[in-house]
Amino acid sequence: MNAKRNDKVATALIYIFVGIVVLILAGILGDILIAGVPHLSWHFLSSSASSFAAGGGVRDQLFNSLYLLVLTILISLPIALGAAIYLAEYAKDNWLTRLIRTTIEILSSLPSIVVGLFGYLLFVVQFGLGFSIISGALALTFFNLPILTSNIEQAINGVSESQREAGLALGLSNWKTIRGIVLPAALPGILTGIILSAGRVFGEAAALIYTAGQSGSTIDYSNWNIFSPTSFLNVMRPAETLAVHIWKVNTEGIIPDATLVSAATSALLVIVVIIFNFGARTLGNWLYRKLTAAKAK
Amino acid sequence: MSEKETDLQEVVNQALAEQKVPHVKLKKIGPNSVDIEKLTKPSKETHQEYWGRGLTLLAIFLIGLLVVSIIGFVGEHGLATFFSDHVNLFSFLFSSDWNPGAGNKHVGAAAMIVTSFAVTLIAALIAAPFAIAVALFMTEYSSAKSANFLQSVTELLVGIPSVVYGFLGLSVVVPAIRMIFGGTGFGILAATLILFVMVLPTITSLTVDAFKAVPDELRKSSAALGATRWQTIYHVVLRAATPRILTAIIFGMARAFGEALAVQMVIGNAVLMPYNLVSPAATLTSQLTSQMGNTVMGTLPNNALWSLALLLLLMSLVFNFLVRLVGKKR
């Protein structure tokens, strides 16, 4: 009878632990959304931040976050794609491949503050780019590369071997097979990987504090000349993102409504991350159905 | 005609002579009109292959170069404290007197090292049982539907930005601690609670993978021997999954150790040896985050901060090595 009693006790314990975790998770999401969503207004999204008075918005921060995200993906995608293709298709199982994999693992486990400080050292100081969007985008690229590479590699590995054999049997070169057959077949997985890593890039702050800077300059959304210092597209201007904004108003800021601003900004960030997560899944499934005429996984 | 080309001609002629069923096309083309150029030079496909392989290899080497230069740059600046400012490595690691600048060489990082390890270990120790319980629930108890639901919630929580956790800590955890224990509320306890929530989803999802990797035959054989579900879990599933669970916990610790902003927001940022869990303290990352902007490049206070960064980097290498070590035992 002892065994049966133990089983019951253990089951009860596991349910209690799970219950506590679910309560914590629900509490976190609920707290962020309940505290923040009521303050999310069009005014908040469309007015610029104020440095000392109450009532500022996050227009510039929101734009900077999105702009940095786009730049980061533009820089990191080709490199990650190349690296992933090499690892999935060309790499032999030898010491060099193992070394490369170790390197990528090391890069992915580096604390983001260290990556950010390296970006500060190399781009801001050494190359003299100053606190700028481009420094931030490059730092985020380092942060993004290992995740994106392993996501894409998984997607490529998921393509069945018979597709490759079919391509080779037609007399195509390996490279043609990869480009014409494997990559299109892996596209849904690759897209999902890109969107998921985009969610992480969007919320990253530690790597940006010392690269993209903690302050924004005045920017003009009608100025399309990318070399003008006030243009919104200029990559040499300092830029504060949403995540950095939350950190700054809470640690160094002096605005009286810091709690409100950070609650609303947190809710905005979480909503964007939810959209990214949900979007990745939906888009992946939809593309998969569209391309293969198969049922969703 | 070169020697090679005559050889080729001979081969074609020989093939024509030896054939049993006449090859219409070969006869029609004739040995003299064979495109020798095309047969002896690398084909278009070969060129494509070189191109593709080269391009992808370039990407790999870029990543490799990146990692080497990160370690190189941070190492160079971090070691400057010891080589050009002649700070004793021993006193850096074991003294807790941190007051660089104003001409003195008081760079003892012990307080920050101890705090960093304290928050990491405590957070991982609290998170591990919860993560294992949730993972067991998802793989052994619940229906596929609720497991899926929990899975997507965990994924979502992994994606929540760390500053949001930091803000939550600042607006919920710190006031709560202040109310219960008095004091400022900032300190190791607040940081630990925040890190607990942050590493929980990481450890959980890796532990779920660990349990899923345990073959079903083991569970069935255990059940066939008359074991209860808990006996099966305790004696079979947990044992078989132990190395992977350890890996999961190490991953969680690595994330906690390197977390900067969330910790910096709730720990109080006072470089003191922590004497209890609710006194303000500072970790390696929090000190880096709050002080890097206040020092001048190349001076001792700045170099000392780079030494902290180097220490962080080395610890992340150690965590990596531990994961490998545990993984090998599988």
XYZ file of C-alpha atoms in Angstrom:
627
model
C 0.000 0.000 0.000
C 3.013 2.204 0.557
C 3.703 2.479 -3.149
C 0.164 3.550 -3.891
C 0.221 6.165 -1.161
C 3.549 7.498 -2.434
C 2.133 7.694 -5.921
C -0.806 9.741 -4.701
C 1.383 12.069 -2.638
C 3.784 12.606 -5.531
C 0.957 13.287 -7.953
C -0.574 15.782 -5.563
C 2.788 17.485 -5.101
C 3.366 17.767 -8.837
C -0.087 19.261 -9.314
C 0.572 21.773 -6.549
C 3.914 22.785 -8.096
C 2.341 23.147 -11.527
C -0.484 25.137 -9.993
C 1.978 27.551 -8.386
C 3.872 27.977 -11.651
C 0.679 28.586 -13.622
C -0.376 31.152 -11.021
C 2.987 32.918 -11.296
C 2.877 32.929 -15.091
C -0.700 34.156 -15.201
C 0.167 36.765 -12.586
C 3.103 38.053 -14.621
C 1.253 38.288 -17.917
C -1.837 39.668 -16.225
C 0.108 42.242 -14.248
C 2.012 43.492 -17.300
C -1.065 43.728 -19.470
C -3.478 45.078 -16.831
C -1.035 47.705 -15.620
C 0.025 48.739 -19.080
C -2.774 48.390 -21.604
C -5.027 51.138 -20.159
C -2.213 53.626 -20.770
C -1.622 52.555 -24.336
C -3.275 55.268 -26.329
C -2.747 56.725 -29.752
C -1.273 59.744 -28.034
C 1.254 57.545 -26.258
C 2.304 55.848 -29.480
C 2.444 58.984 -31.567
C 4.069 61.620 -29.384
C 7.750 61.935 -28.612
C 9.215 61.127 -25.222
C 9.582 63.865 -22.683
C 12.764 64.167 -20.666
C 11.359 65.686 -17.473
C 7.623 66.407 -17.685
C 4.821 63.867 -17.502
C 2.783 62.785 -20.497
C 5.494 61.787 -22.949
C 5.066 59.052 -25.525
C 7.298 56.544 -27.232
C 6.982 57.377 -30.938
C 10.712 57.633 -31.603
C 11.567 54.626 -29.447
C 9.026 52.505 -31.301
C 10.378 53.586 -34.672
C 13.995 53.044 -33.550
C 13.181 49.541 -32.322
C 11.619 48.585 -35.628
C 14.367 50.240 -37.678
C 17.085 48.478 -35.682
C 15.243 45.189 -36.076
C 15.073 45.553 -39.860
C 18.742 46.545 -40.136
C 19.817 43.693 -37.863
C 17.929 41.122 -39.902
C 19.291 42.556 -43.148
C 22.854 42.180 -41.874
C 22.545 38.894 -40.024
C 20.338 36.913 -42.404
C 22.871 36.424 -45.247
C 25.616 35.396 -42.837
C 23.379 33.091 -40.810
C 21.923 31.567 -43.974
C 25.380 30.869 -45.385
C 26.646 29.426 -42.126
C 23.553 27.262 -41.697
C 23.777 25.907 -45.253
C 27.414 25.040 -44.694
C 26.703 23.260 -41.423
C 23.663 21.399 -42.703
C 24.857 20.467 -46.201
C 28.602 20.690 -46.618
C 30.191 20.167 -43.219
C 31.866 16.801 -42.721
C 32.003 15.287 -39.276
C 35.566 16.231 -38.396
C 37.482 18.382 -35.923
C 36.954 21.559 -37.945
C 33.180 21.181 -37.909
C 33.211 20.418 -34.205
C 35.334 23.499 -33.614
C 32.892 25.630 -35.619
C 29.931 24.271 -33.691
C 31.678 24.966 -30.397
C 32.383 28.510 -31.553
C 28.742 29.102 -32.369
C 27.679 27.647 -29.028
C 30.113 29.944 -27.237
C 28.754 32.937 -29.123
C 25.186 32.028 -28.198
C 26.024 31.613 -24.519
C 27.908 34.902 -24.165
C 26.048 37.308 -21.872
C 24.472 40.028 -23.977
C 26.148 42.729 -21.915
C 29.543 41.330 -22.954
C 28.468 41.362 -26.602
C 27.288 44.932 -26.153
C 30.564 46.002 -24.551
C 32.506 44.389 -27.382
C 30.377 46.360 -29.826
C 31.122 49.485 -27.831
C 34.845 48.799 -27.946
C 35.000 47.938 -31.634
C 32.446 50.178 -33.323
C 31.832 53.077 -30.984
C 35.454 53.605 -29.910
C 37.760 51.849 -32.390
C 35.926 52.600 -35.632
C 34.696 55.945 -34.354
C 31.079 55.336 -35.271
C 29.929 56.785 -31.962
C 26.657 55.845 -30.302
C 24.683 55.148 -33.450
C 22.041 52.931 -34.960
C 24.614 51.151 -37.087
C 26.742 50.263 -34.031
C 23.600 48.978 -32.346
C 22.546 46.966 -35.369
C 25.978 45.340 -35.605
C 25.981 44.473 -31.894
C 22.495 43.001 -32.245
C 23.746 41.035 -35.255
C 26.351 39.320 -33.075
C 23.687 38.570 -30.540
C 21.317 37.286 -33.219
C 23.699 35.233 -35.391
C 23.989 32.034 -33.349
C 20.242 31.747 -32.697
C 19.336 32.452 -36.294
C 21.987 30.067 -37.595
C 20.794 27.162 -35.487
C 17.130 27.877 -36.305
C 17.859 27.874 -40.043
C 20.059 24.804 -39.759
C 17.216 22.922 -38.082
C 14.830 23.993 -40.824
C 17.250 22.792 -43.528
C 17.858 19.488 -41.744
C 14.100 18.976 -41.701
C 13.958 18.689 -45.504
C 13.802 15.043 -46.467
C 16.852 13.406 -48.027
C 14.840 12.099 -50.995
C 14.316 15.663 -52.235
C 18.069 16.187 -52.375
C 18.595 12.869 -54.125
C 15.958 13.792 -56.684
C 17.789 17.028 -57.410
C 21.161 15.324 -57.749
C 19.632 12.635 -59.978
C 18.587 15.375 -62.385
C 22.252 16.252 -62.753
C 22.071 19.446 -60.733
C 25.068 20.484 -58.733
C 24.899 20.323 -54.966
C 24.649 24.091 -54.794
C 21.845 24.239 -57.390
C 19.989 21.547 -55.445
C 20.319 23.521 -52.244
C 19.207 26.759 -53.829
C 16.456 25.412 -56.016
C 15.042 22.567 -53.958
C 16.203 22.486 -50.341
C 15.860 26.169 -49.490
C 12.315 26.565 -50.876
C 11.259 23.431 -49.017
C 12.809 24.765 -45.809
C 11.323 28.227 -46.253
C 8.484 27.886 -43.710
C 10.909 26.767 -41.030
C 13.390 29.478 -41.946
C 10.725 32.177 -41.749
C 9.569 30.922 -38.367
C 13.167 31.028 -37.182
C 13.619 34.586 -38.415
C 10.458 35.824 -36.720
C 11.264 34.114 -33.430
C 14.734 35.619 -33.346
C 13.204 38.967 -34.314
C 11.160 38.815 -31.118
C 14.334 38.438 -29.090
C 16.113 41.227 -30.928
C 13.145 43.522 -30.413
C 13.318 43.227 -26.636
C 17.091 43.247 -26.229
C 18.478 46.146 -24.247
C 21.762 45.162 -22.597
C 23.587 44.944 -25.926
C 22.261 48.358 -26.964
C 22.920 50.592 -23.966
C 26.551 51.161 -24.949
C 26.167 50.833 -28.713
C 22.999 52.525 -29.917
C 23.077 54.845 -26.943
C 20.572 55.840 -24.298
C 19.326 59.048 -25.801
C 17.535 59.973 -28.957
C 18.219 62.982 -31.096
C 15.448 65.091 -32.520
C 14.308 63.368 -35.641
C 12.210 64.533 -38.512
C 9.995 61.972 -40.232
C 9.660 64.008 -43.407
C 13.408 64.208 -44.002
C 14.314 61.373 -46.376
C 17.950 62.379 -46.848
C 19.750 59.577 -45.022
C 22.891 61.693 -44.548
C 21.116 64.486 -42.752
C 21.560 64.273 -38.972
C 17.873 64.858 -38.340
C 16.617 62.304 -40.844
C 14.751 59.382 -39.346
C 16.638 57.034 -41.676
C 20.127 58.249 -40.753
C 22.059 55.280 -39.373
C 24.677 57.450 -37.665
C 22.318 59.045 -35.163
C 22.044 57.751 -31.584
C 18.828 55.912 -30.918
C 17.027 54.723 -27.838
C 14.786 51.686 -28.243
C 11.667 50.693 -26.288
C 13.524 48.245 -24.055
C 16.320 50.709 -23.317
C 13.670 53.349 -22.612
C 12.112 51.213 -19.865
C 15.510 50.659 -18.294
C 16.441 54.321 -18.499
C 13.293 55.867 -17.067
C 13.525 53.453 -14.154
C 17.190 53.890 -13.318
C 18.277 57.322 -14.468
C 15.152 59.085 -15.608
C 13.531 61.929 -13.698
C 10.104 61.994 -15.317
C 7.325 61.923 -12.696
C 5.233 59.336 -14.560
C 8.096 56.817 -14.995
C 5.981 53.946 -13.664
C 3.129 54.655 -16.042
C 5.443 55.052 -19.020
C 7.309 51.840 -18.244
C 4.105 49.905 -17.578
C 2.686 50.983 -20.923
C 5.981 50.351 -22.730
C 6.298 46.904 -21.115
C 2.802 46.033 -22.242
C 3.656 47.237 -25.741
C 6.807 45.085 -25.822
C 4.972 42.028 -24.549
C 2.176 42.504 -27.076
C 4.710 42.772 -29.896
C 6.450 39.618 -28.675
C 3.092 37.801 -28.543
C 2.368 38.948 -32.090
C 5.792 37.723 -33.220
C 5.309 34.320 -31.575
C 1.803 33.853 -32.849
C 2.683 35.221 -36.276
C 5.642 32.884 -36.637
C 3.474 29.858 -35.967
C 0.601 30.927 -38.195
C 2.784 32.038 -41.076
C 4.898 28.878 -40.872
C 1.854 26.626 -40.947
C 0.203 28.595 -43.732
C 3.326 28.560 -45.912
C 3.831 24.878 -45.242
C 0.293 24.111 -46.385
C 0.616 26.393 -49.367
C 3.924 24.946 -50.555
C 3.368 21.283 -49.872
C -0.394 20.814 -49.994
C 0.012 18.862 -46.771
C -1.895 19.213 -43.550
C -0.477 21.513 -40.918
C 1.996 19.898 -38.553
C 46.310 18.398 -80.625
C 47.798 17.800 -77.234
C 48.611 14.371 -75.898
C 45.601 14.352 -73.635
C 43.241 15.129 -76.454
C 44.676 12.371 -78.652
C 44.185 9.998 -75.745
C 40.556 11.006 -75.590
C 40.169 10.473 -79.315
C 41.585 6.995 -78.907
C 39.147 6.232 -76.141
C 36.236 7.278 -78.334
C 37.525 5.228 -81.241
C 37.992 2.214 -79.013
C 34.483 2.598 -77.656
C 33.145 2.722 -81.196
C 35.081 -0.408 -82.131
C 34.079 -2.400 -79.065
C 30.398 -1.610 -78.998
C 28.039 -4.530 -79.450
C 24.845 -2.613 -80.031
C 25.699 0.268 -82.388
C 25.412 3.609 -80.634
C 23.638 5.770 -83.129
C 24.485 9.092 -81.629
C 28.182 8.411 -81.124
C 28.496 7.294 -84.734
C 26.674 10.354 -85.942
C 28.845 12.724 -83.952
C 31.935 10.831 -84.890
C 35.180 10.736 -82.969
C 36.458 13.925 -84.582
C 33.680 16.247 -83.572
C 33.672 15.326 -79.872
C 33.751 18.504 -77.780
C 37.037 17.818 -76.063
C 37.066 21.236 -74.457
C 33.873 20.463 -72.617
C 34.946 17.010 -71.532
C 38.292 17.991 -70.068
C 37.427 21.252 -68.334
C 35.462 21.492 -65.053
C 31.765 21.707 -65.797
C 29.415 24.572 -65.026
C 28.118 22.533 -62.122
C 31.576 22.212 -60.625
C 31.988 25.968 -60.731
C 28.620 26.419 -59.051
C 29.743 23.993 -56.404
C 32.973 25.900 -55.685
C 31.032 29.139 -55.558
C 28.409 27.834 -53.161
C 30.833 26.082 -50.877
C 33.096 29.121 -50.797
C 30.256 31.491 -50.020
C 28.928 29.434 -47.133
C 32.416 28.777 -45.790
C 33.019 32.528 -45.770
C 29.956 33.009 -43.555
C 31.247 30.386 -41.133
C 34.654 32.013 -40.922
C 33.052 35.389 -40.271
C 31.348 33.925 -37.207
C 34.571 32.264 -36.093
C 36.502 35.488 -36.524
C 33.844 37.288 -34.521
C 34.145 34.967 -31.533
C 37.930 35.089 -31.616
C 37.924 38.879 -31.753
C 35.401 39.173 -28.910
C 37.611 37.034 -26.709
C 40.710 38.872 -27.950
C 39.423 42.401 -27.420
C 37.798 41.792 -24.048
C 40.834 39.793 -22.968
C 43.246 42.548 -23.970
C 41.373 45.211 -22.023
C 40.566 42.944 -19.112
C 44.167 41.866 -18.641
C 45.417 45.451 -18.744
C 44.414 45.765 -15.085
C 46.976 43.142 -14.183
C 49.711 43.863 -16.710
C 49.797 47.622 -17.122
C 48.230 48.701 -13.816
C 49.969 45.888 -11.913
C 47.027 44.893 -9.795
C 47.551 41.606 -8.003
C 45.309 38.899 -9.480
C 44.929 37.368 -6.048
C 43.631 40.583 -4.501
C 41.310 41.116 -7.481
C 39.667 37.756 -6.858
C 39.656 37.616 -3.065
C 39.574 41.166 -1.732
C 36.234 42.882 -1.399
C 37.637 46.400 -1.359
C 36.305 47.964 -4.571
C 37.171 51.611 -4.937
C 39.211 52.193 -8.078
C 40.026 55.705 -9.096
C 41.556 58.640 -7.247
C 44.945 57.037 -7.698
C 44.394 53.999 -5.520
C 44.392 50.425 -6.703
C 41.522 49.071 -4.661
C 40.059 46.653 -7.149
C 38.812 43.691 -5.188
C 35.918 42.063 -6.980
C 35.141 39.401 -4.384
C 31.880 41.022 -3.263
C 30.527 41.051 -6.811
C 31.763 37.551 -7.548
C 30.094 36.200 -4.416
C 26.851 38.040 -5.171
C 26.807 36.848 -8.784
C 27.249 33.233 -7.723
C 24.735 33.604 -4.897
C 21.910 34.916 -7.082
C 22.671 32.356 -9.797
C 22.817 29.350 -7.504
C 19.789 30.268 -5.408
C 17.686 31.062 -8.478
C 18.642 27.770 -10.130
C 18.031 25.803 -6.928
C 14.520 27.219 -6.561
C 13.716 26.940 -10.253
C 14.878 23.348 -10.738
C 12.150 21.513 -8.725
C 9.430 23.691 -10.234
C 10.783 23.138 -13.741
C 11.025 19.382 -13.212
C 7.484 19.241 -11.812
C 6.059 21.199 -14.750
C 8.014 19.106 -17.246
C 6.794 15.882 -15.595
C 3.267 17.198 -15.726
C 3.613 18.037 -19.404
C 5.141 14.718 -20.457
C 3.746 12.138 -18.021
C 0.451 13.446 -16.694
C -1.426 15.917 -18.825
C -3.281 15.549 -22.092
C -1.576 16.672 -25.274
C -3.781 19.719 -25.392
C -2.873 21.199 -22.037
C 0.766 20.235 -22.589
C 0.674 22.216 -25.827
C -0.870 25.150 -24.037
C 1.786 25.128 -21.311
C 4.451 24.777 -23.994
C 3.338 27.887 -25.841
C 3.104 29.855 -22.595
C 6.679 28.829 -21.721
C 7.872 29.862 -25.169
C 6.173 33.198 -24.711
C 7.829 33.718 -21.333
C 11.266 32.957 -22.786
C 10.592 35.766 -25.229
C 9.609 38.445 -22.720
C 12.374 41.058 -22.666
C 14.546 41.100 -19.572
C 13.872 44.782 -18.865
C 10.197 43.931 -18.514
C 11.108 41.422 -15.814
C 13.289 44.083 -14.252
C 10.416 46.550 -14.239
C 8.117 43.926 -12.700
C 10.706 43.370 -10.008
C 10.920 47.078 -9.376
C 7.178 47.601 -9.216
C 6.027 44.377 -7.537
C 8.819 42.339 -5.932
C 10.884 45.128 -4.347
C 7.904 46.837 -2.626
C 6.681 43.445 -1.400
C 10.059 42.618 0.134
C 10.236 46.086 1.653
C 6.881 45.501 3.276
C 7.735 42.054 4.637
C 11.388 42.407 5.641
C 11.807 46.156 5.951
C 14.847 47.921 4.579
C 14.954 49.126 1.011
C 13.734 45.927 -0.578
C 16.644 45.951 -3.021
C 19.046 43.055 -2.753
C 19.868 39.455 -3.492
C 16.384 38.198 -2.633
C 14.680 40.461 -5.168
C 17.252 39.586 -7.841
C 16.875 35.886 -7.082
C 13.098 35.962 -7.389
C 13.300 37.764 -10.732
C 15.964 35.396 -12.034
C 13.908 32.428 -10.825
C 11.034 33.512 -13.046
C 13.409 34.240 -15.929
C 15.229 30.903 -15.926
C 12.146 28.808 -15.144
C 10.892 28.637 -18.755
C 14.413 27.955 -20.081
C 14.976 25.048 -17.705
C 11.434 23.757 -18.179
C 11.536 23.513 -21.942
C 14.940 21.782 -21.917
C 13.726 19.378 -19.212
C 10.661 18.548 -21.286
C 13.022 17.600 -24.117
C 14.929 15.443 -21.641
C 11.815 13.507 -20.611
C 10.634 13.170 -24.199
C 13.974 11.600 -25.095
C 13.411 8.762 -22.610
C 12.197 5.829 -24.732
C 8.622 4.733 -24.085
C 9.704 1.080 -23.809
C 11.342 1.889 -20.487
C 8.079 3.253 -19.101
C 6.105 0.307 -20.437
C 8.499 -2.262 -19.024
C 8.368 -0.557 -15.668
C 4.577 -0.529 -15.741
C 4.599 -4.199 -16.764
C 6.574 -4.969 -13.627
C 3.720 -3.531 -11.624
C 5.289 -0.183 -10.765
C 3.030 2.764 -9.999
C 3.356 5.897 -12.082
C 5.478 7.609 -9.452
C 7.727 4.565 -9.108
C 8.198 4.599 -12.851
C 8.991 8.292 -12.841
C 11.304 8.168 -9.855
C 13.205 4.978 -10.647
C 13.199 5.036 -14.442
C 12.349 8.322 -16.130
C 14.242 10.631 -13.794
C 17.305 8.361 -13.768
C 17.407 8.078 -17.537
C 16.986 11.821 -17.988
C 19.421 12.991 -15.296
C 22.303 14.130 -17.560
C 19.951 16.165 -19.724
C 18.217 17.693 -16.687
C 21.621 18.742 -15.374
C 22.395 20.293 -18.758
C 19.117 22.183 -18.571
C 19.943 23.531 -15.122
C 23.428 24.608 -16.238
C 21.886 26.434 -19.196
C 19.547 28.197 -16.802
C 22.461 29.142 -14.567
C 24.395 30.514 -17.510
C 21.444 32.701 -18.405
C 21.061 33.905 -14.817
C 24.767 34.602 -14.455
C 24.889 36.742 -17.586
C 21.633 38.601 -17.048
C 22.404 42.288 -16.674
C 19.562 44.778 -16.768
C 16.859 42.981 -14.820
C 19.321 42.289 -12.015
C 20.780 45.769 -12.108
C 17.311 47.258 -11.627
C 16.512 45.352 -8.423
C 19.771 44.568 -6.663
C 20.548 48.010 -5.278
C 24.002 48.462 -6.839
C 26.163 48.832 -3.752
C 29.505 47.075 -4.020
C 29.464 45.533 -0.563
C 29.955 42.019 0.644
C 26.349 40.868 1.092
C 25.607 40.002 4.712
C 21.984 39.063 4.222
C 19.546 38.529 1.390
C 17.830 41.894 1.598
C 20.802 44.248 1.752
C 21.770 46.116 -1.428
C 24.547 44.406 -3.344
C 26.037 44.348 -6.841
C 26.759 41.585 -9.333
C 29.415 41.571 -12.027
C 26.831 42.434 -14.676
C 25.069 45.129 -12.673
C 28.355 46.862 -11.908
C 29.331 46.767 -15.592
C 25.972 48.138 -16.690
C 25.851 51.008 -14.260
C 29.511 52.056 -14.272
C 30.849 51.566 -17.795
C 29.497 54.921 -18.903
C 31.093 56.761 -15.983
C 34.726 55.808 -16.580
C 37.322 56.978 -19.060
C 38.755 54.490 -21.527
C 42.249 53.327 -20.626
C 42.225 54.368 -16.978
C 42.351 51.915 -14.095
C 38.659 52.210 -13.142
C 37.772 51.414 -16.739
C 40.262 48.559 -17.045
C 38.941 47.098 -13.793
C 35.461 47.017 -15.325
C 36.855 45.231 -18.371
C 38.369 42.685 -16.007
C 34.854 42.049 -14.698
C 33.690 41.595 -18.292
C 36.530 39.157 -18.895
C 35.500 37.242 -15.789
C 31.934 37.039 -17.134
C 33.223 35.793 -20.457
C 35.389 33.152 -18.795
C 32.448 32.006 -16.670
C 30.320 31.608 -19.774
C 33.104 29.459 -21.257
C 33.102 27.413 -18.040
C 29.337 26.887 -18.256
C 29.796 25.793 -21.857
C 32.488 23.345 -20.811
C 30.275 21.971 -18.010
C 27.435 21.363 -20.468
C 29.833 19.382 -22.636
C 31.200 17.439 -19.693
C 27.738 16.454 -18.478
C 26.571 15.721 -22.024
C 29.447 13.295 -22.597
C 28.393 11.107 -19.688
C 25.144 10.289 -21.425
